[in-house]
Tab-separated table of C-alpha atoms and ligand atoms in Angstrom:
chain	number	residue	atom	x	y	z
A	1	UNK	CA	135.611	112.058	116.703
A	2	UNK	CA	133.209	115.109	116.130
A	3	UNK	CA	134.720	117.910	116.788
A	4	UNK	CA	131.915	120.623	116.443
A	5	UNK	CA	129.321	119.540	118.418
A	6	UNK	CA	126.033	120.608	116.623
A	7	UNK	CA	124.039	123.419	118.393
A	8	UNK	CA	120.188	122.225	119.330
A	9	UNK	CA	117.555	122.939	117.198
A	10	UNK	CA	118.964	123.009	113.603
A	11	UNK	CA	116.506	122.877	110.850
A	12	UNK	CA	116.281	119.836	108.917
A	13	UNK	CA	117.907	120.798	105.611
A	14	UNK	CA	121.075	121.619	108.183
A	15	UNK	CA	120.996	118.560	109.537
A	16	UNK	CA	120.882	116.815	106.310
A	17	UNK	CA	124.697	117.837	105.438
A	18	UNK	CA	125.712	118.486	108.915
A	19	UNK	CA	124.864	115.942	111.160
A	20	UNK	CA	126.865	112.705	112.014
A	21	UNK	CA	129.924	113.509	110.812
A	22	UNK	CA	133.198	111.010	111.984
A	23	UNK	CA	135.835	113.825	110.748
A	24	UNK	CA	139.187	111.791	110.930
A	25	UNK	CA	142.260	113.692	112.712
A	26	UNK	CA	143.021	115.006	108.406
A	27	UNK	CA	139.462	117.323	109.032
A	28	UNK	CA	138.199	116.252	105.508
A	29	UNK	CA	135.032	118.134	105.039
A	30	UNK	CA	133.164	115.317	102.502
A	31	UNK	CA	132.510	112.731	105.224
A	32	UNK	CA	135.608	110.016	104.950
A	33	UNK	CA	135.161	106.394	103.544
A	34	UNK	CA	136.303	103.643	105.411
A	35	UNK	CA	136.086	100.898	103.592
A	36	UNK	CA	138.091	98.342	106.473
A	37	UNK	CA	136.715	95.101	107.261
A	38	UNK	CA	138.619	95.457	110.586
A	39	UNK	CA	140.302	97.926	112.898
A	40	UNK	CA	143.827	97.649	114.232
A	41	UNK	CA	143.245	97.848	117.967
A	42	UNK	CA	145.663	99.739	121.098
A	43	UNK	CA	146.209	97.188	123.207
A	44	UNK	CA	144.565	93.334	124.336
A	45	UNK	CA	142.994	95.184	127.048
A	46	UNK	CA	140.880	97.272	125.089
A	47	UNK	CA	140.388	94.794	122.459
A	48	UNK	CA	138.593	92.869	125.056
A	49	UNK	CA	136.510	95.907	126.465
A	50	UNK	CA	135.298	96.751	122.713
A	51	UNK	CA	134.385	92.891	122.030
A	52	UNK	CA	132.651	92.989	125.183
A	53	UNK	CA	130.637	96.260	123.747
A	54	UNK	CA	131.225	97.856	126.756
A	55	UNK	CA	133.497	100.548	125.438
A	56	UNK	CA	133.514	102.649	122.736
A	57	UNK	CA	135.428	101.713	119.393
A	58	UNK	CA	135.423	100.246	116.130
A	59	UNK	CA	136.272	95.967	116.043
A	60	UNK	CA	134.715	94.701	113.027
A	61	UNK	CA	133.100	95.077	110.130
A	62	UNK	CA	129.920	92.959	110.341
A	63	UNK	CA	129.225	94.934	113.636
A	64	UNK	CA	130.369	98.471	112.814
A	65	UNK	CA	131.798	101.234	110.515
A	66	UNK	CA	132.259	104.873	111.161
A	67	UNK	CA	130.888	105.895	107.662
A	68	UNK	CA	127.745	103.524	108.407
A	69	UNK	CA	127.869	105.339	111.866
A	70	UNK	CA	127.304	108.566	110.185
A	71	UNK	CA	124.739	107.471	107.799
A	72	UNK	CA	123.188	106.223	110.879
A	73	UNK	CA	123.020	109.271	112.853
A	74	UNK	CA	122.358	111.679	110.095
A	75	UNK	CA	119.303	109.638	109.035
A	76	UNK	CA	118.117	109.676	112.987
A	77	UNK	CA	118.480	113.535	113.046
A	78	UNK	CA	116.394	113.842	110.216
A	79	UNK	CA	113.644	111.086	111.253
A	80	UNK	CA	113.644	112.934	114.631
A	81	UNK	CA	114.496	109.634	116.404
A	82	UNK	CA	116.927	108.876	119.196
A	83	UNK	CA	118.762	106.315	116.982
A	84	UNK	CA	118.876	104.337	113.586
A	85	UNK	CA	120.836	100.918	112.110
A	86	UNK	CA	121.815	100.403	108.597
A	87	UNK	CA	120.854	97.305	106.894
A	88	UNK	CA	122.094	95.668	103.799
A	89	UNK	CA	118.646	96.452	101.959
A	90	UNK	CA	115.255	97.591	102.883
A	91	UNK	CA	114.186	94.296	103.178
A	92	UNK	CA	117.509	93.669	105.315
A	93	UNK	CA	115.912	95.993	107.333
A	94	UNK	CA	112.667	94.452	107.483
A	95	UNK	CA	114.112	91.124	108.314
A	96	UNK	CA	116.359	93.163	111.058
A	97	UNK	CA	113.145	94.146	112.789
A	98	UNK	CA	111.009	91.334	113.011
A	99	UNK	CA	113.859	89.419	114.289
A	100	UNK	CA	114.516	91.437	117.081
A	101	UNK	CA	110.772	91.939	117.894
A	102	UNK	CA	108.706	88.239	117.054
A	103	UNK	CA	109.379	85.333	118.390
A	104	UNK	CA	106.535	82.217	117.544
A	105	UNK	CA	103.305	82.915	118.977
A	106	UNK	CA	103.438	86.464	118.393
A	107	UNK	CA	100.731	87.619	115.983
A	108	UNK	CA	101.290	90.807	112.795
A	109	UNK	CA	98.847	92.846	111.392
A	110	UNK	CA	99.762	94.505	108.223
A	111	UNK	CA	97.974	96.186	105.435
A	112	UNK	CA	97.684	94.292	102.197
A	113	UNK	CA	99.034	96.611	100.005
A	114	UNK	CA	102.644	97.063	101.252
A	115	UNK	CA	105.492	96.045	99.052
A	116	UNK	CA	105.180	92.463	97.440
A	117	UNK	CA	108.498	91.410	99.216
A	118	UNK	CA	106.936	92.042	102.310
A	119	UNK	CA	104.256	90.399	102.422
A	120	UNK	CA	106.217	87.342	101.309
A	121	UNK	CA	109.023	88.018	104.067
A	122	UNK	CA	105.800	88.218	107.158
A	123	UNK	CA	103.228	85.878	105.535
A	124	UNK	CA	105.393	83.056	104.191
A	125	UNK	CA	108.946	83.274	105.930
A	126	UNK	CA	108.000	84.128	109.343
A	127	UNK	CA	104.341	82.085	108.911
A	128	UNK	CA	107.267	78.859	108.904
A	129	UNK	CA	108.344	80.429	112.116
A	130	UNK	CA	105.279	80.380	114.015
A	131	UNK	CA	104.888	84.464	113.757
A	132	UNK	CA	101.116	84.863	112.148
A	133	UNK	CA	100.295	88.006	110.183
A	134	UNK	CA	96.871	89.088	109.535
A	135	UNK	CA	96.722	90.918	106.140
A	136	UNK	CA	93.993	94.056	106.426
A	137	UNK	CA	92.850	96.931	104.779
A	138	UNK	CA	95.242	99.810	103.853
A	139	UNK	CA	92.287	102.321	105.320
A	140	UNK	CA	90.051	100.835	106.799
A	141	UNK	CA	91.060	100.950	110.549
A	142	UNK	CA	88.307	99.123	111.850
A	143	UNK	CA	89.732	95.959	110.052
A	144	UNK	CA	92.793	96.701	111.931
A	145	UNK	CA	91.267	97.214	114.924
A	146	UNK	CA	89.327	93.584	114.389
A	147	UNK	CA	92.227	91.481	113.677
A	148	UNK	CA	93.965	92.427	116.857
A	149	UNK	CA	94.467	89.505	119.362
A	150	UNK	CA	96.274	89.248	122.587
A	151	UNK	CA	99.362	87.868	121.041
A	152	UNK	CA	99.207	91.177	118.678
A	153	UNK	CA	103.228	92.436	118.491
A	154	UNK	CA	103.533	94.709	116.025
A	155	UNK	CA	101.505	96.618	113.416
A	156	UNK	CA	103.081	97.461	109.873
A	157	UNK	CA	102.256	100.178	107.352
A	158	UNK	CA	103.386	101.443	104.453
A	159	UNK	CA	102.525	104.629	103.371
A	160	UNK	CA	101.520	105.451	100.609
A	161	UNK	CA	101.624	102.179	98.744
A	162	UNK	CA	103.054	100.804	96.256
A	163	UNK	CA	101.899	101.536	93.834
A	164	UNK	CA	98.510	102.446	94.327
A	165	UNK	CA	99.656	105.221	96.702
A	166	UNK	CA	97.110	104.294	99.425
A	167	UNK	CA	97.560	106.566	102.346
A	168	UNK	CA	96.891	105.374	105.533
A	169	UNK	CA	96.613	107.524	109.121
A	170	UNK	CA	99.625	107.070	111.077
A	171	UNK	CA	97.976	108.330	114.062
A	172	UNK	CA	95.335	106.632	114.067
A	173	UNK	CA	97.241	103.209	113.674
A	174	UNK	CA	99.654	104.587	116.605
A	175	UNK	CA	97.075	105.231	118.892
A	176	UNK	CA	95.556	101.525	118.095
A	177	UNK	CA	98.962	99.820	118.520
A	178	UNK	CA	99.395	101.379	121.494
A	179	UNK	CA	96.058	100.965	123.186
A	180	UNK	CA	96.845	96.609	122.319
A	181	UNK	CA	100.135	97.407	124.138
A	182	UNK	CA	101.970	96.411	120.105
A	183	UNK	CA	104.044	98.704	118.365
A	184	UNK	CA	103.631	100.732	114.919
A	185	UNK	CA	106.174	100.057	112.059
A	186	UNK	CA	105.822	102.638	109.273
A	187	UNK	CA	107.736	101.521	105.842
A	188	UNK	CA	108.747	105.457	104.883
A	189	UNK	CA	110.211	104.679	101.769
A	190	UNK	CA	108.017	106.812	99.777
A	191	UNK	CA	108.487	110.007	100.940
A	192	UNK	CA	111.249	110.009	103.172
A	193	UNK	CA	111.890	112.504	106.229
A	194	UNK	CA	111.943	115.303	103.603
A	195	UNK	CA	108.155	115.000	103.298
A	196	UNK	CA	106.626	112.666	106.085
A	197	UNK	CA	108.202	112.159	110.051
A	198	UNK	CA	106.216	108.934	110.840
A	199	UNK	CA	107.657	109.561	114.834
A	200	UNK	CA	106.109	112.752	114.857
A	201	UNK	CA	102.622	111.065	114.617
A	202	UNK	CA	103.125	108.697	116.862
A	203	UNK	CA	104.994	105.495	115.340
A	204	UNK	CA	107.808	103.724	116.697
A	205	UNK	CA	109.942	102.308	114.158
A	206	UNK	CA	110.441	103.579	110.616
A	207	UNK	CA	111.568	101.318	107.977
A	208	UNK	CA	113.575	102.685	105.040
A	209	UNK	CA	115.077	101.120	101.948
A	210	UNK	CA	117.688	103.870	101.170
A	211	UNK	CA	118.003	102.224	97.929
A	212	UNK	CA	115.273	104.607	96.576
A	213	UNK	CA	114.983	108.077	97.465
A	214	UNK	CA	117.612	108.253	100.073
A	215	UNK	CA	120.294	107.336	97.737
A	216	UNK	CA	118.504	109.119	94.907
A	217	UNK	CA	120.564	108.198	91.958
A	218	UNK	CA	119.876	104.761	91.851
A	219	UNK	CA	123.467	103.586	92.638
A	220	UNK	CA	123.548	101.244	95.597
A	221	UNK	CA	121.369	99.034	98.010
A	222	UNK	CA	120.811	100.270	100.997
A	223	UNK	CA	118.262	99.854	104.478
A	224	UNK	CA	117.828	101.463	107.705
A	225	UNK	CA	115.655	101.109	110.830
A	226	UNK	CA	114.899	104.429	112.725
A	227	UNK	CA	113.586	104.083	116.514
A	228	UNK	CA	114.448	104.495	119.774
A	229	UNK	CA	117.741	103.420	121.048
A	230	UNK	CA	116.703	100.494	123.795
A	231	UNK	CA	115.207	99.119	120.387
A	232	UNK	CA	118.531	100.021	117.668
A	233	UNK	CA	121.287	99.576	120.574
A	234	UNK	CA	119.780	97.024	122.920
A	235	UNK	CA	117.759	94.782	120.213
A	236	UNK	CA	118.005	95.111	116.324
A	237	UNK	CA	122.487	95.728	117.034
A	238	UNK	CA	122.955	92.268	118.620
A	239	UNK	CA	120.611	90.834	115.576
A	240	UNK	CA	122.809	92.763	112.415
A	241	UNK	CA	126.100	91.183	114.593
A	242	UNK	CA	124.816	88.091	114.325
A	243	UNK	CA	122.829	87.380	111.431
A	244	UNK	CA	125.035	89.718	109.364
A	245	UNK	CA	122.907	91.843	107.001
A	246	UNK	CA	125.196	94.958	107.683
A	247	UNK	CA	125.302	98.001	105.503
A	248	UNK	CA	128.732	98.177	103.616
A	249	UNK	CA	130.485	101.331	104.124
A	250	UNK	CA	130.644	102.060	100.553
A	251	UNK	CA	127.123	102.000	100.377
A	252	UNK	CA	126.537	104.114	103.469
A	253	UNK	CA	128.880	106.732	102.243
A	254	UNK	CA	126.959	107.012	98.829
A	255	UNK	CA	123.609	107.292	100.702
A	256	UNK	CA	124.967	109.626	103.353
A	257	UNK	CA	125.663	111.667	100.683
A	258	UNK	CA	122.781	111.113	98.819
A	259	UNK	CA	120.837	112.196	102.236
A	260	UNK	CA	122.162	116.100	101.945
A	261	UNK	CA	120.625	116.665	98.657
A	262	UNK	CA	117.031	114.806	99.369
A	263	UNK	CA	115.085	117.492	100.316
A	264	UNK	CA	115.706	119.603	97.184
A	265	UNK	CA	115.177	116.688	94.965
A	266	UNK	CA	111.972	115.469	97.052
A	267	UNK	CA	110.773	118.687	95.868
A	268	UNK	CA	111.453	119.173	92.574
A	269	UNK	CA	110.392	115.496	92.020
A	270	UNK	CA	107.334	116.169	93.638
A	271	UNK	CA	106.551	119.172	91.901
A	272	UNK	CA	107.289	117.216	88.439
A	273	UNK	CA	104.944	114.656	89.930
A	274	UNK	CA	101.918	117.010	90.163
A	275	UNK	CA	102.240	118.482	86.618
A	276	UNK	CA	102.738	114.862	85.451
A	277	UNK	CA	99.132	113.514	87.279
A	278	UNK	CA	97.410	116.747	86.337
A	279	UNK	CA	98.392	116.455	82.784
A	280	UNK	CA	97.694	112.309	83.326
A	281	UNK	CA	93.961	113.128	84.286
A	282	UNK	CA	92.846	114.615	81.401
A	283	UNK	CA	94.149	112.232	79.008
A	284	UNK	CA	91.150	110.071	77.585
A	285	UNK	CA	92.951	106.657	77.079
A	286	UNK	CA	93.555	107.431	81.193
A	287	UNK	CA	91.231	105.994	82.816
A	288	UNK	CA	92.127	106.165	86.636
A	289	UNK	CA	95.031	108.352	88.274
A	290	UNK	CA	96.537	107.545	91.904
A	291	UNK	CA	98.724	110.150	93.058
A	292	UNK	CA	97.702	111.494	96.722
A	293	UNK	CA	98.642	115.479	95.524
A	294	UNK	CA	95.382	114.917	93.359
A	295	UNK	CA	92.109	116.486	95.080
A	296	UNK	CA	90.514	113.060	93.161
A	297	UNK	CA	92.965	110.974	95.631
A	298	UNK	CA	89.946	109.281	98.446
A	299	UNK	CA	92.846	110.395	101.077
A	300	UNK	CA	93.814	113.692	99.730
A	301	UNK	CA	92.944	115.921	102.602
A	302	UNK	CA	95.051	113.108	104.855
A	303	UNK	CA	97.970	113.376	102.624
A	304	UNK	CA	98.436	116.706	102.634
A	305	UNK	CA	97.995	116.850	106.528
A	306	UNK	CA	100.832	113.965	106.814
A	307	UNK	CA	103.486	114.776	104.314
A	308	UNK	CA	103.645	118.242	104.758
A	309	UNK	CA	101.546	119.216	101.203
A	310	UNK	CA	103.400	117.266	99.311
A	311	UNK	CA	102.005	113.774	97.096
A	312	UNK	CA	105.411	112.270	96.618
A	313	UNK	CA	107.495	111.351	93.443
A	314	UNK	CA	105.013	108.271	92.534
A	315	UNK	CA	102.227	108.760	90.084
A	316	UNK	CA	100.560	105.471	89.371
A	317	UNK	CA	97.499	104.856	85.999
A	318	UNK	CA	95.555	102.492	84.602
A	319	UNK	CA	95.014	102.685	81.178
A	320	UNK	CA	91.866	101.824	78.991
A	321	UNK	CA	90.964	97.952	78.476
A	322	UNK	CA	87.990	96.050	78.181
A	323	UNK	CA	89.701	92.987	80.279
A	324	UNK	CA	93.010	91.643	81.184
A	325	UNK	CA	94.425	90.787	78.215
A	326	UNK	CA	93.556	94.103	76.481
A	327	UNK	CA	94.564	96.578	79.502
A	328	UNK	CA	98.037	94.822	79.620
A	329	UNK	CA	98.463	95.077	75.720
A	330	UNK	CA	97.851	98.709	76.292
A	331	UNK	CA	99.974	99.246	79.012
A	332	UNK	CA	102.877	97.180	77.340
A	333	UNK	CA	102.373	99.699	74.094
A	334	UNK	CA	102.487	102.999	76.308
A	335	UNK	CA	105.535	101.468	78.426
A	336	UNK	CA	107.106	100.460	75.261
A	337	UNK	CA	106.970	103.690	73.219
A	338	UNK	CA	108.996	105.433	75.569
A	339	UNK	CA	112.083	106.666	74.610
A	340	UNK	CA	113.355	108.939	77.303
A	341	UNK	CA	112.170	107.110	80.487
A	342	UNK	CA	113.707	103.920	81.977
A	343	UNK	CA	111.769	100.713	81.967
A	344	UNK	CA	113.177	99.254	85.434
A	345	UNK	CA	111.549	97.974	89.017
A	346	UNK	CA	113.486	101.027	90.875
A	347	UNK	CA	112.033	103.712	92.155
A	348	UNK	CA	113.366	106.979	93.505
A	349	UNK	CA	115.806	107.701	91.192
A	350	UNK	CA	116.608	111.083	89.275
A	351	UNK	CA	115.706	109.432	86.414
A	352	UNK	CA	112.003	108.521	85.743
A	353	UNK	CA	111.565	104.694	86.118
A	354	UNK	CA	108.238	103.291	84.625
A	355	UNK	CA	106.822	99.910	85.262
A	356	UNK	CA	104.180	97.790	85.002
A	357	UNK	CA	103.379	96.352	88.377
A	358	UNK	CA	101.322	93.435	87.656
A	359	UNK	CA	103.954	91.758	85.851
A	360	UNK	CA	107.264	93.147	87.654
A	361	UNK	CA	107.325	94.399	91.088
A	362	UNK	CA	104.382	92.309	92.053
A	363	UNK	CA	104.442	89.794	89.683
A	364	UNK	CA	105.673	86.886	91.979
A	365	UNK	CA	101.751	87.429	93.798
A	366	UNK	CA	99.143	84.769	93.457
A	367	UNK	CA	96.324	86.692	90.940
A	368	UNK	CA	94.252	86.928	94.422
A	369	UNK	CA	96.507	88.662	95.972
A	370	UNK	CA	97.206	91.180	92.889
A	371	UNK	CA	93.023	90.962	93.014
A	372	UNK	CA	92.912	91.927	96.744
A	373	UNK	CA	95.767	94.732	96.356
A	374	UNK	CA	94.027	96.626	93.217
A	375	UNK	CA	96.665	95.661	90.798
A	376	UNK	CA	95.181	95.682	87.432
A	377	UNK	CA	97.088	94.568	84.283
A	378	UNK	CA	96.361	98.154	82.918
A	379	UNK	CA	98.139	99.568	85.978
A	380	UNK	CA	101.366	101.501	84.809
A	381	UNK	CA	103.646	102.995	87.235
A	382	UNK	CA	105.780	105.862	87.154
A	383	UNK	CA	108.341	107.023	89.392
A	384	UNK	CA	108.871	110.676	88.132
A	385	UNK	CA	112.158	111.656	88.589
A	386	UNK	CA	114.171	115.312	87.738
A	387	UNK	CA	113.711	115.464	83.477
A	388	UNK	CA	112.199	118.091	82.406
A	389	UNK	CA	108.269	117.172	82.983
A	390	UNK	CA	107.254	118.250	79.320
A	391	UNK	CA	109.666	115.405	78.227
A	392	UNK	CA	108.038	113.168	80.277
A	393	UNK	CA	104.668	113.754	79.115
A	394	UNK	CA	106.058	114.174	75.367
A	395	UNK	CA	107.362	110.428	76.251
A	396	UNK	CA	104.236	109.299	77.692
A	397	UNK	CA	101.736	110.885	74.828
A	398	UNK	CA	102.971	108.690	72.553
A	399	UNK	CA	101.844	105.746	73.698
A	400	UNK	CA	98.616	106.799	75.000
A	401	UNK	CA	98.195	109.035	71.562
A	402	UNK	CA	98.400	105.565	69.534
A	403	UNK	CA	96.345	103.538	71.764
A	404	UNK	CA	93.433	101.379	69.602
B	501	PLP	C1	111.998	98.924	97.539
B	501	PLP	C2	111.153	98.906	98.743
B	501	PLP	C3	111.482	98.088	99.826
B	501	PLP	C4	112.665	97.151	99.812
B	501	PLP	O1	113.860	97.803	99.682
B	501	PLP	P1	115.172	97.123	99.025
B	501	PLP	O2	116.238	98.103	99.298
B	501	PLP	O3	114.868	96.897	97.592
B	501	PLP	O4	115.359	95.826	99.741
B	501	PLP	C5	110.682	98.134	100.940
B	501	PLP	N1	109.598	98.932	100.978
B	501	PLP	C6	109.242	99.732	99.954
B	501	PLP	C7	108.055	100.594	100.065
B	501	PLP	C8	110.007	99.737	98.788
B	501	PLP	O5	109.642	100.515	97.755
């Protein structure tokens, strides 16, 4: 039911209020709700064509939505891939693809630092499926290139990391998966088609959890998989009707929404994000900034190259501490002198979220896993979101400024 078909070759920002839109036969202009669980259909005869997926039309809720369809294609138009599916979460989505794609036998690679809840979902759910997953470097591709095996299905990456902000080279992995005859995941979660295209260099799938910046305002739960459409239609749709971890319209619509103000806010958080790690640098109780928009970053030059000169909304620091114990008592004291900034696990939001990894977001890791992903207990993250950035350095100073 579109009933201006879009002209080719609309910029992004266009896209990101103008494409996918279901208009209803009332020509709303905000993109309808539909929150139905089912849909009253014409006649038996198409009833059985639409169960049979052969036609076109809406039959249930588990397996479709018209809001969740626009969601779906707006968030393809601005990935610049042929298709996407919704997913209850970002790890809904995760579990989505690797359902569709492994089967036991079939072999992972994935980079060590990606979100905790990934690593748990490939090396401890699927390991009790028979899928293996070989945990490697976040940049070091020849570790990459050694773990692959003829079984070798699919390569994942997240980047940059959480919350270390590790930036891998897409290209570089693409080229590797594709040479082993695997595919390339990228998780884009962190910067989001406003700032990084992972198909444009060469991966296949992108991962989102549009919980974080795609909703923006920290409302709802949301996931999507972006890839081509004999991959969304023909494998990851029959996987969502049956296993069920479907994207509720409500949530779609707020992150449909969400998705026409993203690029303005991916800026402006960015740019907040800058002054935030330049100010970060030159505070003395600091004693180690990651953000990638910093020329200190080991990957700066890659960064900039890949998500188009921008370091993202994520500015992650250690602060000073002799050992464990110390560092976390420090970073406990900074987090909990804040006044203005949330102390939450969510990221993405338009308000800044700050956390402290080792004990939150990747708390649930063995300590040799934390070890092996860089994860001190002086590590403090913060998710800079659209304050006023004075604020949030006013907020942060006085912690640091009362540090032992
Ligand atoms: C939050 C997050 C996820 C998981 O998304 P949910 O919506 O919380 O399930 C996956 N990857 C990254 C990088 C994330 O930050």
């Amino acid at each position: 039911m579109n009933p201006k078909n879009l002209p080719p070759g609309l910029h992004r920002d266009t896209l990101a209020v103008r494409a996918g839109i279901e208009r209803s036969q009332h020509g709303e202009n905000s993109e309808a709700l539909y929150l139905t669980s089912g849909f009253v259909q014409p006649d038996a005869e198409t009833a059985a064509r639409r169960f049979a997926a052969v036609g076109d039309g809406y039959t249930y809720g588990r397996t479709s939505n018209p809001t969740v369809t626009s969601f779906e294609q707006r968030l393809a138009a601005m990935e610049g891939t042929e298709a996407a599916i919704g997913a209850s979460t970002g790890m809904g989505a995760i579990l989505m693809m690797c359902m569709g794609l492994l089967k036991a036998g079939d072999h992972v690679i994935c980079s060590r630092s990606v979100f905790g809840s990934t690593m748990n979902l490939l090396g401890r759910e699927f390991g009790k499926f028979g899928v293996e997953t070989t945990f490697v470097s976040q940049t070091d591709i020849s570790e990459w290139r050694a773990a692959l095996r003829p079984t070798t299905k699919l390569l994942f990456a997240e980047t940059p990391t959480n919350p270390l902000t590790d930036v891998c080279d897409i290209q570089a992995l693409a080229d590797l998966a594709h040479n082993a005859g695997a595919l390339l995941a990228v998780d884009n979660c962190f910067c989001s088609p406003a700032l990084q295209r992972p198909v444009e260099m060469g991966a296949d799938l992108v991962i989102h959890s549009g919980t974080k910046y795609l909703d923006g305002q920290g409302r709802v739960m949301a996931g999507a998989v972006c890839g081509p459409s004999r991959l969304i239609v023909d494998v990851f749709g029959p996987v969502v009707r049956t296993a069920g971890m479907t994207l509720s319209p409500f949530n779609a619509w707020v992150v449909l929404k969400g998705l026409e103000t993203l690029g303005i806010r991916m800026q402006a958080q960015c740019a907040n994000a800058l002054a935030f790690a330049q100010w970060l640098q030159t505070h003395p109780k600091v004693s180690r900034v990651y953000y990638p928009g910093l020329a200190s970053h080991p990957q700066h030059a890659l960064a900039m190259r890949q998500q188009s000169g921008q370091g993202g909304a994520v500015v992650s620091f250690d602060v000073v501490g002799g050992d464990p114990v110390a560092a976390r008592t420090n970073a406990f004291h900074v987090i909990d002198s804040t006044q203005v900034v949330s102390i939450a696990t969510n990221l993405g939001d338009t308000k800044t979220i700050i956390t402290h990894p080792a004990t939150t977001s990747h708390g649930r890791l063995t300590e040799d896993q934390r070890q092996a992903a860089g994860i001190g207990q002086g590590l403090i993250r913060v998710a800079v979101g659209l304050e006023h950035v004075d604020d949030i350095k006013a907020d942060l100073l006085r912690g640091l400024d009362s540090l032992r």
